[in-house]
Amino acid sequence: MSKSSNTRPWDFLAEYRNKDFSGEWPTFPELLRIQVKRFGERPYFTDFEGENESKNTLTYSQVFANIEKLAKWMISQGLKKGDKVAVSGKNSPEWGTVYLATLYASGIIVPIDNGLKEADVLNILNTAKPKIIIADDEKIEYLSKSYPDAIKKSLNKTKSEDYVYNLTSEKDVEWNPAPVEDDTAAILFTSGTTGKPKGVMLSHKNLISDGYIAMTHLTIYPTDVFYALLPVHHAYTMQAAFIVPLESGAEIVFGKSMAVTRLMKELREGKISIMLGVPLLYNKLLAGINKGLKSKGPIVVGIMGILRAISFLIKKLTGKNIGKKLFKPVLTQANIYTLRVAICGGGPLTKGVFKQYQAMGLDFIQGYGLTETSPIITLNPKEHFKIESIGSVFEPYEEMRIQNTETGEYGIGKNFVGEIVIKGPMVMQGYYNMPEETAAMFNKDGFLKTGDLGWMDKEKYIMLCGRAKNLIVTSGGKNVYPEEIEDGFQLYTDIQQVTVQGYYKDEEKSVEDIEALIYPADDLYKRLGVDRAADPENKAVVNEVSSIVAKVNKNFQSYSHISKITILKEPLEMTTTLKVKRNYNK
């Protein structure tokens, strides 16, 4: 649905209100039953885990049968309303079944990052104290030793007696009292390596409302096919590629690997229409497309550049999408011709990349949010997108303001940069068993403080600057946002990682300047004939990197220029959404 439409994505629920649900928003069990009535025989969960990686698809009715059976088994094992079930594993229909079965049994789901270290997982378990843990096989063994207090079962077929689809209760059970919309549905934990992990409590209402409200800026059809490639435990993928498909009656293809051959196969055979990604993923995909064009010679590259410019201009001025036809061979070869919409989250995509995708006919949109907001709180409507923006506010369903971090005043306009604050039904219930930390997240007017800095234009579009805690203040008193400089490197494929930070030029630590920590790409070393392991700071490599830094510097004011380059011997640790963890020392 478009921004200007008078209908809302959830208006169909009026037919079921006071019959299938009674609250303002349905709970997950209520919505499941409604969607099975509407779309029972339509495809719902798909993966490529059949023989020879063949395609397997389950309908809404089949998925619901698995959910109901597993929920009944959970209750037979003593799961009471409000008890927790932890799930940790690669993306799969089984993972989705555990998630929804837990909520159907009136439990609380605790999704855990499958890539966490054992100590971090144990820390979360000791805080959450789940009654049941369901995980991939490789996790079960150490969990049985390290956390013996929970029932443990497997997401994998290899352990047939413990496999989630085979768990059943032979006797009748008394179903738990049904959840209501304000009950906690999920707790999403940070790793909490050095202390108590912080668990974001999200209610049924938080998660259900956020998905539907996000759809006021993006039309979703029951015929859409979502690609859940990024880890689905993460709030972004969980909402946009797992909950939204349920709300719209669409299909989900679960991707387990970012290996290029597997990704291409799933895009092609899955006939994906909506793909979620992060800047790094889309940058790599575009780099592959451009590499293929360059191999055809400079004339082809020149012609394609002209066509892109024309296509983008027509789309921007008239709204007509001619790029899909113009670039059909290119998009088909990249296995993304079936894409209707590509969504980018986890950080802003540089303007150049965004523009190239739009020019090739893809409706490429950006969104913004955080775990504490379920997570989506802005989305760039494709009918009226702004390249420089992370999206517009979902009015009247939420209230968003920009607040001066020193005076507490609210303001608008490019010259008023402050902290983004938000009110709405998607805002979390709080942090699990952490009342003081919860209170600190809200200002005196009850707005959630995001910790992100930005500004808002008159049309309520948000321009993101960066995290408040990462802000660099130069000797001249100028504010520099590291993320803006880092985004300037997205089109340079010779740079695999770049992280910008402040550093002190003098011992008194009175003057802060700008440093770039750079991990060059393997391809750069290969092209220069340099052995990375033996000579990571080779002069030729340093010269190439310095040349790129000089080009990026030209795009910024002099006070934002990088003055120090540090070549990293090892890559920095990344999050599951492929963002560098800023846990290094200055």
Coordinates of C-alpha atoms in Angstrom, one line a residue:
M1 CA 0.0 0.0 0.0
S2 CA 1.2 3.5 -0.7
K3 CA 1.6 6.4 1.7
S4 CA -1.3 8.2 0.2
S5 CA -3.7 5.2 0.4
N6 CA -6.8 5.4 2.6
T7 CA -6.7 1.7 3.4
R8 CA -4.4 0.1 6.0
P9 CA -2.7 -3.3 5.7
W10 CA -4.5 -4.6 8.8
D11 CA -8.1 -3.5 7.8
F12 CA -8.9 -7.0 6.8
L13 CA -8.8 -7.9 10.5
A14 CA -12.1 -6.2 11.1
E15 CA -13.8 -9.3 9.7
Y16 CA -12.3 -11.4 12.4
R17 CA -12.4 -8.9 15.4
N18 CA -14.5 -10.2 18.3
K19 CA -14.7 -13.6 16.7
D20 CA -11.1 -14.7 16.3
F21 CA -9.5 -12.1 18.5
S22 CA -10.6 -9.4 20.9
G23 CA -7.7 -7.0 21.5
E24 CA -6.5 -4.0 19.5
W25 CA -4.0 -6.4 17.7
P26 CA -4.2 -10.2 17.4
T27 CA -1.6 -12.3 19.2
F28 CA 0.6 -14.7 17.3
P29 CA -1.7 -17.7 17.9
E30 CA -4.8 -15.7 16.9
L31 CA -3.1 -14.4 13.7
L32 CA -1.9 -17.9 12.8
R33 CA -5.4 -19.3 12.9
I34 CA -6.7 -16.4 10.9
Q35 CA -4.1 -16.8 8.2
V36 CA -4.6 -20.5 7.9
K37 CA -8.3 -19.8 7.3
R38 CA -7.3 -17.3 4.6
F39 CA -4.3 -19.0 3.0
G40 CA -4.3 -22.6 4.2
E41 CA -3.1 -24.2 0.9
R42 CA -0.7 -21.4 -0.1
P43 CA 3.1 -22.0 0.3
Y44 CA 4.5 -20.7 3.6
F45 CA 7.9 -22.3 4.7
T46 CA 10.4 -23.3 2.0
D47 CA 14.0 -24.5 2.1
F48 CA 16.5 -26.2 -0.2
E49 CA 17.4 -29.1 2.2
G50 CA 15.9 -31.9 0.1
E51 CA 17.9 -34.5 -1.8
N52 CA 20.6 -32.8 -3.8
E53 CA 19.6 -29.5 -2.3
S54 CA 16.1 -29.8 -3.8
K55 CA 13.3 -27.5 -2.9
N56 CA 10.9 -28.3 -0.1
T57 CA 7.8 -26.3 0.6
L58 CA 5.1 -26.5 3.4
T59 CA 1.7 -24.8 3.1
Y60 CA 0.2 -22.7 5.8
S61 CA -2.0 -25.6 6.9
Q62 CA 1.0 -28.0 7.1
V63 CA 3.1 -25.5 9.1
F64 CA 0.2 -24.9 11.4
A65 CA -0.2 -28.7 12.0
N66 CA 3.5 -28.9 12.9
I67 CA 3.2 -25.9 15.2
E68 CA 0.1 -27.3 17.0
K69 CA 1.8 -30.7 17.5
L70 CA 5.0 -29.2 18.9
A71 CA 3.1 -26.8 21.2
K72 CA 1.1 -29.7 22.6
W73 CA 4.4 -31.6 23.2
M74 CA 5.9 -28.6 25.0
I75 CA 2.9 -28.4 27.3
S76 CA 3.2 -32.1 28.0
Q77 CA 6.7 -31.5 29.1
G78 CA 5.5 -29.0 31.7
L79 CA 5.7 -25.7 29.9
K80 CA 3.5 -23.2 31.6
K81 CA 2.3 -19.8 30.4
G82 CA 5.2 -17.4 30.6
D83 CA 7.9 -20.1 30.6
K84 CA 10.7 -19.7 28.2
V85 CA 12.0 -21.7 25.3
A86 CA 15.4 -21.0 23.8
V87 CA 16.1 -21.7 20.1
S88 CA 19.6 -21.5 18.6
G89 CA 20.3 -22.6 15.0
K90 CA 20.8 -21.8 11.4
N91 CA 17.8 -20.4 9.5
S92 CA 15.3 -23.2 8.8
P93 CA 11.6 -24.0 8.8
E94 CA 12.2 -25.9 12.0
W95 CA 13.5 -22.8 13.6
G96 CA 10.4 -20.9 12.6
T97 CA 8.2 -23.8 13.8
V98 CA 9.8 -23.7 17.3
Y99 CA 9.4 -19.9 17.5
L100 CA 5.6 -20.0 16.6
A101 CA 4.9 -23.2 18.6
T102 CA 6.4 -21.6 21.8
L103 CA 4.0 -18.7 21.4
Y104 CA 1.1 -21.0 20.5
A105 CA 1.8 -22.8 23.8
S106 CA 1.7 -19.4 25.6
G107 CA 5.4 -19.4 26.2
I108 CA 8.1 -16.8 25.6
I109 CA 10.6 -17.4 22.8
V110 CA 14.3 -16.6 23.4
P111 CA 16.2 -16.7 20.1
I112 CA 19.9 -17.0 20.5
D113 CA 22.6 -16.0 18.0
N114 CA 23.9 -19.3 16.5
G115 CA 27.3 -17.7 16.2
L116 CA 27.9 -16.9 19.8
K117 CA 30.7 -18.4 21.8
E118 CA 29.8 -21.1 24.4
A119 CA 30.4 -18.8 27.3
D120 CA 28.1 -16.1 25.9
V121 CA 25.3 -18.6 25.3
L122 CA 25.7 -20.0 28.8
N123 CA 25.5 -16.5 30.2
I124 CA 22.2 -15.9 28.4
L125 CA 20.8 -19.2 29.5
N126 CA 21.6 -18.6 33.1
T127 CA 19.8 -15.2 32.9
A128 CA 16.8 -16.4 30.9
K129 CA 16.4 -19.8 32.6
P130 CA 14.5 -21.5 29.7
K131 CA 12.5 -24.7 30.4
I132 CA 13.3 -26.1 26.9
I133 CA 16.2 -25.6 24.6
I134 CA 16.0 -26.5 20.9
A135 CA 19.3 -26.1 18.9
D136 CA 21.4 -27.5 16.0
D137 CA 23.1 -30.8 16.7
E138 CA 26.6 -29.3 17.3
K139 CA 25.2 -27.2 20.2
I140 CA 23.3 -30.0 22.0
E141 CA 26.4 -31.8 23.4
Y142 CA 27.9 -28.9 25.2
L143 CA 24.5 -27.5 26.3
S144 CA 23.8 -30.8 27.9
K145 CA 26.9 -30.5 30.0
S146 CA 27.0 -26.8 30.6
Y147 CA 23.3 -26.2 31.2
P148 CA 21.7 -29.5 32.4
D149 CA 18.5 -27.8 33.8
A150 CA 16.5 -27.7 30.5
I151 CA 15.0 -30.3 28.2
K152 CA 17.1 -30.3 25.0
K153 CA 15.9 -31.2 21.5
S154 CA 17.3 -30.9 17.9
L155 CA 16.5 -28.8 14.9
N156 CA 18.2 -31.4 12.7
K157 CA 16.8 -34.5 11.0
T158 CA 19.9 -36.5 11.9
K159 CA 18.7 -37.1 15.5
S160 CA 15.3 -38.6 14.6
E161 CA 14.2 -39.3 18.2
D162 CA 14.9 -35.7 19.2
Y163 CA 14.0 -34.0 16.0
V164 CA 11.4 -31.2 16.5
Y165 CA 9.0 -32.5 13.8
N166 CA 9.0 -35.9 15.5
L167 CA 8.2 -34.6 19.0
T168 CA 4.6 -35.6 19.9
S169 CA 2.4 -36.2 23.0
E170 CA 0.4 -39.4 23.0
K171 CA -1.9 -38.1 25.7
D172 CA -4.3 -35.2 25.8
V173 CA -3.0 -32.1 27.5
E174 CA -4.8 -29.1 29.1
W175 CA -3.9 -26.1 27.0
N176 CA -2.3 -23.1 28.9
P177 CA -4.4 -19.9 29.2
A178 CA -4.1 -18.1 25.9
P179 CA -1.7 -15.1 25.7
V180 CA -3.0 -11.6 25.4
E181 CA -1.5 -8.9 23.2
D182 CA 0.4 -7.2 26.1
D183 CA 2.1 -10.5 27.2
T184 CA 5.8 -10.8 26.4
A185 CA 6.3 -12.8 23.2
A186 CA 10.1 -12.7 22.8
I187 CA 13.2 -11.7 24.7
L188 CA 16.1 -10.7 22.4
F189 CA 19.4 -10.8 24.3
T190 CA 22.7 -9.1 23.7
S191 CA 25.7 -11.4 24.2
G192 CA 26.6 -9.9 27.6
T193 CA 30.2 -11.1 27.4
T194 CA 31.5 -9.0 30.3
G195 CA 28.4 -8.9 32.5
K196 CA 24.7 -9.5 32.7
P197 CA 23.2 -9.8 29.2
K198 CA 20.6 -7.2 28.3
G199 CA 17.3 -8.8 27.2
V200 CA 14.8 -6.7 25.2
M201 CA 11.3 -7.8 26.1
L202 CA 8.9 -7.5 23.1
S203 CA 5.2 -8.2 23.5
H204 CA 2.8 -9.7 20.9
K205 CA 1.5 -6.2 20.4
N206 CA 5.0 -4.8 19.9
L207 CA 5.9 -7.3 17.1
I208 CA 2.5 -7.6 15.4
S209 CA 1.8 -3.8 15.3
D210 CA 5.3 -3.0 14.0
G211 CA 5.0 -5.3 11.0
Y212 CA 1.6 -4.0 10.0
I213 CA 2.6 -0.3 10.5
A214 CA 5.8 -0.8 8.4
M215 CA 3.5 -2.1 5.6
T216 CA 1.9 1.4 5.4
H217 CA 5.0 2.4 3.5
L218 CA 5.4 -0.8 1.4
T219 CA 2.8 -2.9 -0.3
I220 CA 3.1 -6.6 0.4
Y221 CA 1.1 -9.3 -1.5
P222 CA 0.3 -12.9 -0.5
T223 CA 2.1 -13.9 -3.7
D224 CA 5.4 -12.4 -2.5
V225 CA 8.3 -14.7 -1.7
F226 CA 10.6 -13.4 1.1
Y227 CA 14.3 -14.5 1.4
A228 CA 15.4 -15.0 5.0
L229 CA 19.1 -15.1 4.3
L230 CA 20.5 -13.0 7.2
P231 CA 20.3 -14.8 10.7
V232 CA 16.6 -14.9 11.6
H233 CA 17.3 -14.5 15.3
H234 CA 18.2 -10.9 14.7
A235 CA 15.3 -8.4 15.2
Y236 CA 15.6 -7.0 11.6
T237 CA 15.3 -10.3 9.8
M238 CA 12.8 -11.7 12.4
Q239 CA 10.4 -8.9 11.7
A240 CA 10.9 -8.1 8.0
A241 CA 11.4 -11.7 6.7
F242 CA 9.6 -13.8 9.3
I243 CA 6.7 -11.9 10.9
V244 CA 5.7 -9.6 8.0
P245 CA 5.2 -12.7 5.7
L246 CA 2.9 -14.3 8.3
E247 CA 0.9 -11.0 8.5
S248 CA 0.5 -10.8 4.7
G249 CA 0.1 -14.5 3.8
A250 CA 3.4 -14.6 1.9
E251 CA 6.0 -17.3 1.5
I252 CA 9.4 -17.5 3.3
V253 CA 12.5 -19.1 1.8
F254 CA 15.0 -19.9 4.5
G255 CA 18.6 -19.4 3.4
K256 CA 21.3 -21.1 5.5
S257 CA 24.5 -19.9 3.8
M258 CA 25.9 -16.9 2.0
A259 CA 28.1 -19.0 -0.2
V260 CA 27.7 -17.5 -3.7
T261 CA 26.6 -20.7 -5.5
R262 CA 24.0 -21.5 -2.8
L263 CA 22.7 -17.9 -2.7
M264 CA 22.4 -17.8 -6.5
K265 CA 20.5 -21.1 -6.6
E266 CA 18.1 -20.1 -3.9
L267 CA 17.5 -16.7 -5.6
R268 CA 16.9 -18.3 -9.0
E269 CA 14.8 -21.4 -8.0
G270 CA 13.0 -19.7 -5.1
K271 CA 11.8 -17.0 -7.4
I272 CA 12.4 -14.4 -4.6
S273 CA 10.4 -11.2 -4.9
I274 CA 11.5 -9.5 -1.6
M275 CA 15.1 -9.7 -0.4
L276 CA 16.5 -8.4 2.8
G277 CA 20.2 -7.5 3.1
V278 CA 22.8 -5.2 4.7
P279 CA 25.1 -2.8 2.9
L280 CA 27.9 -5.3 2.7
L281 CA 25.8 -7.9 0.9
Y282 CA 24.3 -5.5 -1.6
N283 CA 27.8 -4.0 -2.3
K284 CA 29.2 -7.4 -3.1
L285 CA 26.2 -8.2 -5.4
L286 CA 26.6 -4.9 -7.2
A287 CA 30.4 -5.4 -7.5
G288 CA 29.8 -8.8 -9.2
I289 CA 27.4 -7.2 -11.7
N290 CA 29.8 -4.4 -12.5
K291 CA 32.7 -6.8 -12.8
G292 CA 30.7 -8.7 -15.4
L293 CA 30.0 -5.5 -17.3
K294 CA 33.6 -4.4 -17.3
S295 CA 34.6 -7.7 -18.8
K296 CA 32.6 -6.8 -21.9
G297 CA 34.8 -3.7 -22.6
P298 CA 34.7 0.0 -22.1
I299 CA 32.0 0.6 -24.8
V300 CA 29.5 -1.6 -23.0
V301 CA 30.3 0.0 -19.7
G302 CA 29.8 3.5 -21.2
I303 CA 26.5 2.5 -22.8
M304 CA 25.3 1.0 -19.6
G305 CA 26.2 4.1 -17.6
I306 CA 24.2 6.3 -20.0
L307 CA 21.2 3.9 -19.7
R308 CA 21.4 3.9 -15.9
A309 CA 21.4 7.7 -15.8
I310 CA 18.4 7.9 -18.2
S311 CA 16.5 5.2 -16.3
F312 CA 17.0 6.7 -12.9
L313 CA 16.0 10.2 -14.1
I314 CA 12.7 8.8 -15.6
K315 CA 11.9 6.8 -12.5
K316 CA 12.6 9.8 -10.2
L317 CA 10.6 12.3 -12.4
T318 CA 7.7 10.1 -13.5
G319 CA 7.7 7.0 -11.3
K320 CA 7.8 4.8 -14.3
N321 CA 10.2 1.8 -14.0
I322 CA 11.9 1.2 -17.4
G323 CA 15.1 -0.2 -15.9
K324 CA 13.6 -3.6 -15.3
K325 CA 13.2 -4.0 -19.1
L326 CA 16.4 -2.2 -20.1
F327 CA 18.6 -4.3 -17.7
K328 CA 16.7 -7.6 -17.9
P329 CA 19.7 -9.6 -19.2
V330 CA 22.0 -8.2 -16.5
L331 CA 19.4 -8.8 -13.7
T332 CA 18.7 -12.3 -15.0
Q333 CA 22.3 -13.2 -15.0
A334 CA 22.6 -12.0 -11.4
N335 CA 19.5 -14.1 -10.5
I336 CA 17.7 -11.0 -9.2
Y337 CA 15.3 -10.3 -12.1
T338 CA 12.3 -11.7 -10.0
L339 CA 13.1 -9.2 -7.2
R340 CA 10.2 -6.8 -6.8
V341 CA 11.7 -5.0 -3.7
A342 CA 15.2 -5.1 -2.1
I343 CA 15.3 -3.8 1.5
C344 CA 18.5 -2.6 3.1
G345 CA 18.9 -2.3 6.9
G346 CA 21.6 -2.6 9.5
G347 CA 23.1 0.7 8.3
P348 CA 22.7 3.2 5.5
L349 CA 23.6 2.3 2.0
T350 CA 25.8 4.8 0.2
K351 CA 24.0 7.0 -2.4
G352 CA 26.0 5.6 -5.3
V353 CA 25.0 2.0 -4.7
F354 CA 21.4 2.9 -4.0
K355 CA 21.2 4.9 -7.2
Q356 CA 22.6 2.1 -9.4
Y357 CA 20.1 -0.4 -8.1
Q358 CA 17.2 2.0 -8.6
A359 CA 18.5 2.8 -12.1
M360 CA 18.5 -0.9 -13.0
G361 CA 14.8 -1.1 -12.2
L362 CA 14.8 -2.5 -8.7
D363 CA 12.7 -0.8 -6.0
F364 CA 15.5 -0.5 -3.5
I365 CA 14.4 0.9 -0.2
Q366 CA 16.1 1.6 3.1
G367 CA 14.7 1.3 6.6
Y368 CA 15.8 2.0 10.2
G369 CA 15.2 0.7 13.6
L370 CA 16.6 -0.9 16.7
T371 CA 15.9 -4.1 18.7
E372 CA 14.1 -2.0 21.3
T373 CA 11.5 -0.9 18.7
S374 CA 10.7 -4.3 17.3
P375 CA 12.7 -3.0 15.2
I376 CA 11.3 -1.0 12.2
I377 CA 10.5 2.7 12.8
T378 CA 11.2 4.3 9.4
L379 CA 11.0 3.1 5.9
N380 CA 11.6 4.9 2.6
P381 CA 8.4 4.5 0.6
K382 CA 9.3 3.5 -3.0
E383 CA 6.7 5.9 -4.4
H384 CA 8.5 8.9 -2.9
F385 CA 12.0 7.8 -1.9
K386 CA 14.9 10.0 -0.9
I387 CA 18.3 8.6 -1.5
E388 CA 19.9 10.4 1.4
S389 CA 17.2 9.3 3.9
I390 CA 16.7 6.1 6.0
G391 CA 13.0 6.6 5.6
S392 CA 10.0 8.6 6.8
V393 CA 8.1 8.5 10.0
F394 CA 5.0 6.2 10.2
E395 CA 2.6 8.9 11.1
P396 CA 0.1 8.9 12.7
Y397 CA 1.0 5.5 14.2
E398 CA 4.2 6.6 15.9
E399 CA 5.7 9.9 17.1
M400 CA 9.3 10.7 16.3
R401 CA 11.3 13.7 17.3
I402 CA 14.9 15.0 17.2
Q403 CA 16.1 16.1 20.6
N404 CA 19.1 18.3 21.4
T405 CA 21.3 16.1 23.7
E406 CA 22.4 19.1 25.8
T407 CA 19.3 21.4 26.1
G408 CA 16.6 18.7 25.7
E409 CA 14.8 20.8 23.1
Y410 CA 13.1 19.3 20.1
G411 CA 13.7 20.7 16.6
I412 CA 13.5 20.1 12.9
G413 CA 15.7 20.9 9.8
K414 CA 19.2 20.2 8.5
N415 CA 20.8 22.5 11.0
F416 CA 19.2 20.8 14.0
V417 CA 21.1 17.5 14.5
G418 CA 20.2 15.6 17.7
E419 CA 19.2 12.3 19.1
I420 CA 16.3 10.4 17.5
V421 CA 13.6 9.6 20.0
I422 CA 10.4 7.6 19.5
K423 CA 7.0 6.8 20.9
G424 CA 4.7 4.1 19.5
P425 CA 3.1 0.6 20.0
M426 CA 6.3 -1.0 18.8
V427 CA 8.5 0.3 21.6
M428 CA 9.7 -2.4 24.0
Q429 CA 8.3 -3.4 27.3
G430 CA 11.7 -2.9 28.8
Y431 CA 14.9 -4.9 29.6
Y432 CA 14.5 -8.2 31.3
N433 CA 14.9 -7.8 35.1
M434 CA 16.7 -4.5 34.6
P435 CA 14.4 -1.7 35.8
E436 CA 17.1 1.0 36.2
E437 CA 18.5 0.4 32.7
T438 CA 15.0 0.4 31.3
A439 CA 14.2 3.8 32.9
A440 CA 17.4 5.3 31.6
M441 CA 16.3 4.6 28.0
F442 CA 13.4 7.1 28.2
N443 CA 13.4 10.8 28.4
K444 CA 11.1 12.9 30.6
D445 CA 8.4 12.9 28.0
G446 CA 8.3 9.2 27.7
F447 CA 10.1 8.9 24.3
L448 CA 12.6 6.1 23.9
K449 CA 16.1 7.4 23.3
T450 CA 17.6 5.5 20.3
G451 CA 21.3 6.7 20.9
D452 CA 21.4 7.6 17.2
L453 CA 22.0 11.1 15.9
G454 CA 20.2 12.6 12.9
W455 CA 17.9 15.3 11.6
M456 CA 14.4 15.4 10.2
D457 CA 13.1 17.4 7.2
K458 CA 9.7 19.0 6.8
E459 CA 8.3 15.9 5.2
K460 CA 9.3 13.9 8.3
Y461 CA 12.1 12.0 6.5
I462 CA 15.1 11.1 8.8
M463 CA 18.7 11.6 7.8
L464 CA 21.0 9.5 10.0
C465 CA 24.3 10.8 11.1
G466 CA 25.6 8.1 13.4
R467 CA 25.7 6.7 16.9
A468 CA 26.0 9.4 19.6
K469 CA 28.7 7.4 21.5
N470 CA 30.9 7.2 18.3
L471 CA 30.8 11.0 17.7
I472 CA 34.3 12.6 17.2
V473 CA 34.7 16.2 18.2
T474 CA 37.7 17.8 16.5
S475 CA 40.0 20.5 17.9
G476 CA 38.0 23.1 16.1
G477 CA 34.8 21.9 17.8
K478 CA 33.4 20.3 14.7
N479 CA 31.3 17.2 15.0
V480 CA 32.4 14.2 12.8
Y481 CA 30.3 11.1 12.4
P482 CA 32.5 8.0 11.7
E483 CA 29.6 6.2 10.0
E484 CA 29.3 8.9 7.3
I485 CA 33.0 8.6 6.4
E486 CA 32.8 4.7 6.5
D487 CA 29.9 4.8 4.0
G488 CA 32.1 6.7 1.6
F489 CA 34.2 3.5 1.1
Q490 CA 31.2 1.2 0.1
L491 CA 32.0 1.4 -3.7
Y492 CA 35.7 0.5 -3.2
T493 CA 35.9 -3.2 -3.4
D494 CA 39.6 -3.2 -2.6
I495 CA 38.6 -2.4 1.0
Q496 CA 37.0 -5.3 2.9
Q497 CA 36.6 -3.4 6.2
V498 CA 37.0 0.2 7.3
T499 CA 36.4 1.6 10.7
V500 CA 36.8 5.3 11.5
Q501 CA 37.6 6.5 15.0
G502 CA 39.2 9.4 16.8
Y503 CA 42.8 9.4 17.9
Y504 CA 45.0 11.8 19.9
K505 CA 47.9 13.5 18.1
D506 CA 49.5 14.7 21.3
E507 CA 50.4 13.2 24.7
E508 CA 48.0 15.6 26.5
K509 CA 45.1 14.1 24.6
S510 CA 43.8 17.6 23.9
V511 CA 43.4 17.3 20.1
E512 CA 41.3 14.5 18.5
D513 CA 41.9 13.7 14.9
I514 CA 40.6 11.0 12.5
E515 CA 42.0 7.6 12.0
A516 CA 40.9 4.8 9.6
L517 CA 41.4 1.2 10.5
I518 CA 41.5 -0.7 7.2
Y519 CA 41.5 -4.3 6.3
P520 CA 42.2 -4.6 2.6
A521 CA 40.5 -7.2 0.5
D522 CA 42.2 -10.4 -0.5
D523 CA 41.8 -9.5 -4.2
L524 CA 44.0 -6.4 -3.8
Y525 CA 46.9 -8.5 -2.5
K526 CA 46.4 -11.0 -5.4
R527 CA 46.3 -8.3 -8.0
L528 CA 49.5 -6.8 -6.7
G529 CA 51.2 -10.2 -6.3
V530 CA 51.7 -9.7 -2.6
D531 CA 51.7 -12.5 0.0
R532 CA 49.3 -11.2 2.6
A533 CA 50.5 -13.4 5.4
A534 CA 54.2 -12.5 4.9
D535 CA 53.8 -8.8 4.2
P536 CA 50.4 -7.4 5.1
E537 CA 51.7 -3.8 5.2
N538 CA 53.4 -4.0 1.8
K539 CA 54.3 -0.6 0.3
A540 CA 52.2 -1.2 -2.8
V541 CA 49.2 -2.2 -0.8
V542 CA 49.6 0.9 1.5
N543 CA 49.8 3.1 -1.6
E544 CA 46.6 1.7 -3.1
V545 CA 44.8 2.1 0.2
S546 CA 46.1 5.7 0.6
S547 CA 44.9 6.5 -2.9
I548 CA 41.4 5.4 -2.0
V549 CA 41.5 7.3 1.3
A550 CA 42.5 10.4 -0.6
K551 CA 39.5 10.0 -3.0
V552 CA 37.1 9.5 -0.1
N553 CA 38.5 12.6 1.7
K554 CA 37.6 14.8 -1.3
N555 CA 33.9 14.1 -0.6
F556 CA 34.1 15.6 2.9
Q557 CA 35.0 18.9 4.6
S558 CA 38.6 19.3 5.6
Y559 CA 37.9 18.8 9.3
S560 CA 36.4 15.3 8.4
H561 CA 39.5 14.2 6.5
I562 CA 41.3 11.0 7.6
S563 CA 44.8 11.9 8.6
K564 CA 46.0 8.5 9.8
I565 CA 45.7 5.0 8.2
T566 CA 46.3 1.8 10.1
I567 CA 46.5 -1.4 8.0
L568 CA 45.0 -4.3 10.0
K569 CA 46.6 -7.7 9.9
E570 CA 43.4 -9.4 10.9
P571 CA 39.8 -8.5 10.2
L572 CA 37.8 -7.0 13.1
E573 CA 35.0 -9.0 14.6
M574 CA 31.6 -8.6 13.0
T575 CA 28.0 -8.8 14.1
T576 CA 25.6 -11.2 12.5
T577 CA 24.3 -8.3 10.3
L578 CA 27.9 -7.9 9.0
K579 CA 28.7 -4.7 10.9
V580 CA 32.1 -4.3 12.6
K581 CA 31.9 -4.5 16.4
R582 CA 33.4 -1.4 17.8
N583 CA 35.1 -3.1 20.7
Y584 CA 38.6 -2.2 19.9
N585 CA 40.8 0.3 21.8
K586 CA 41.6 3.7 20.7

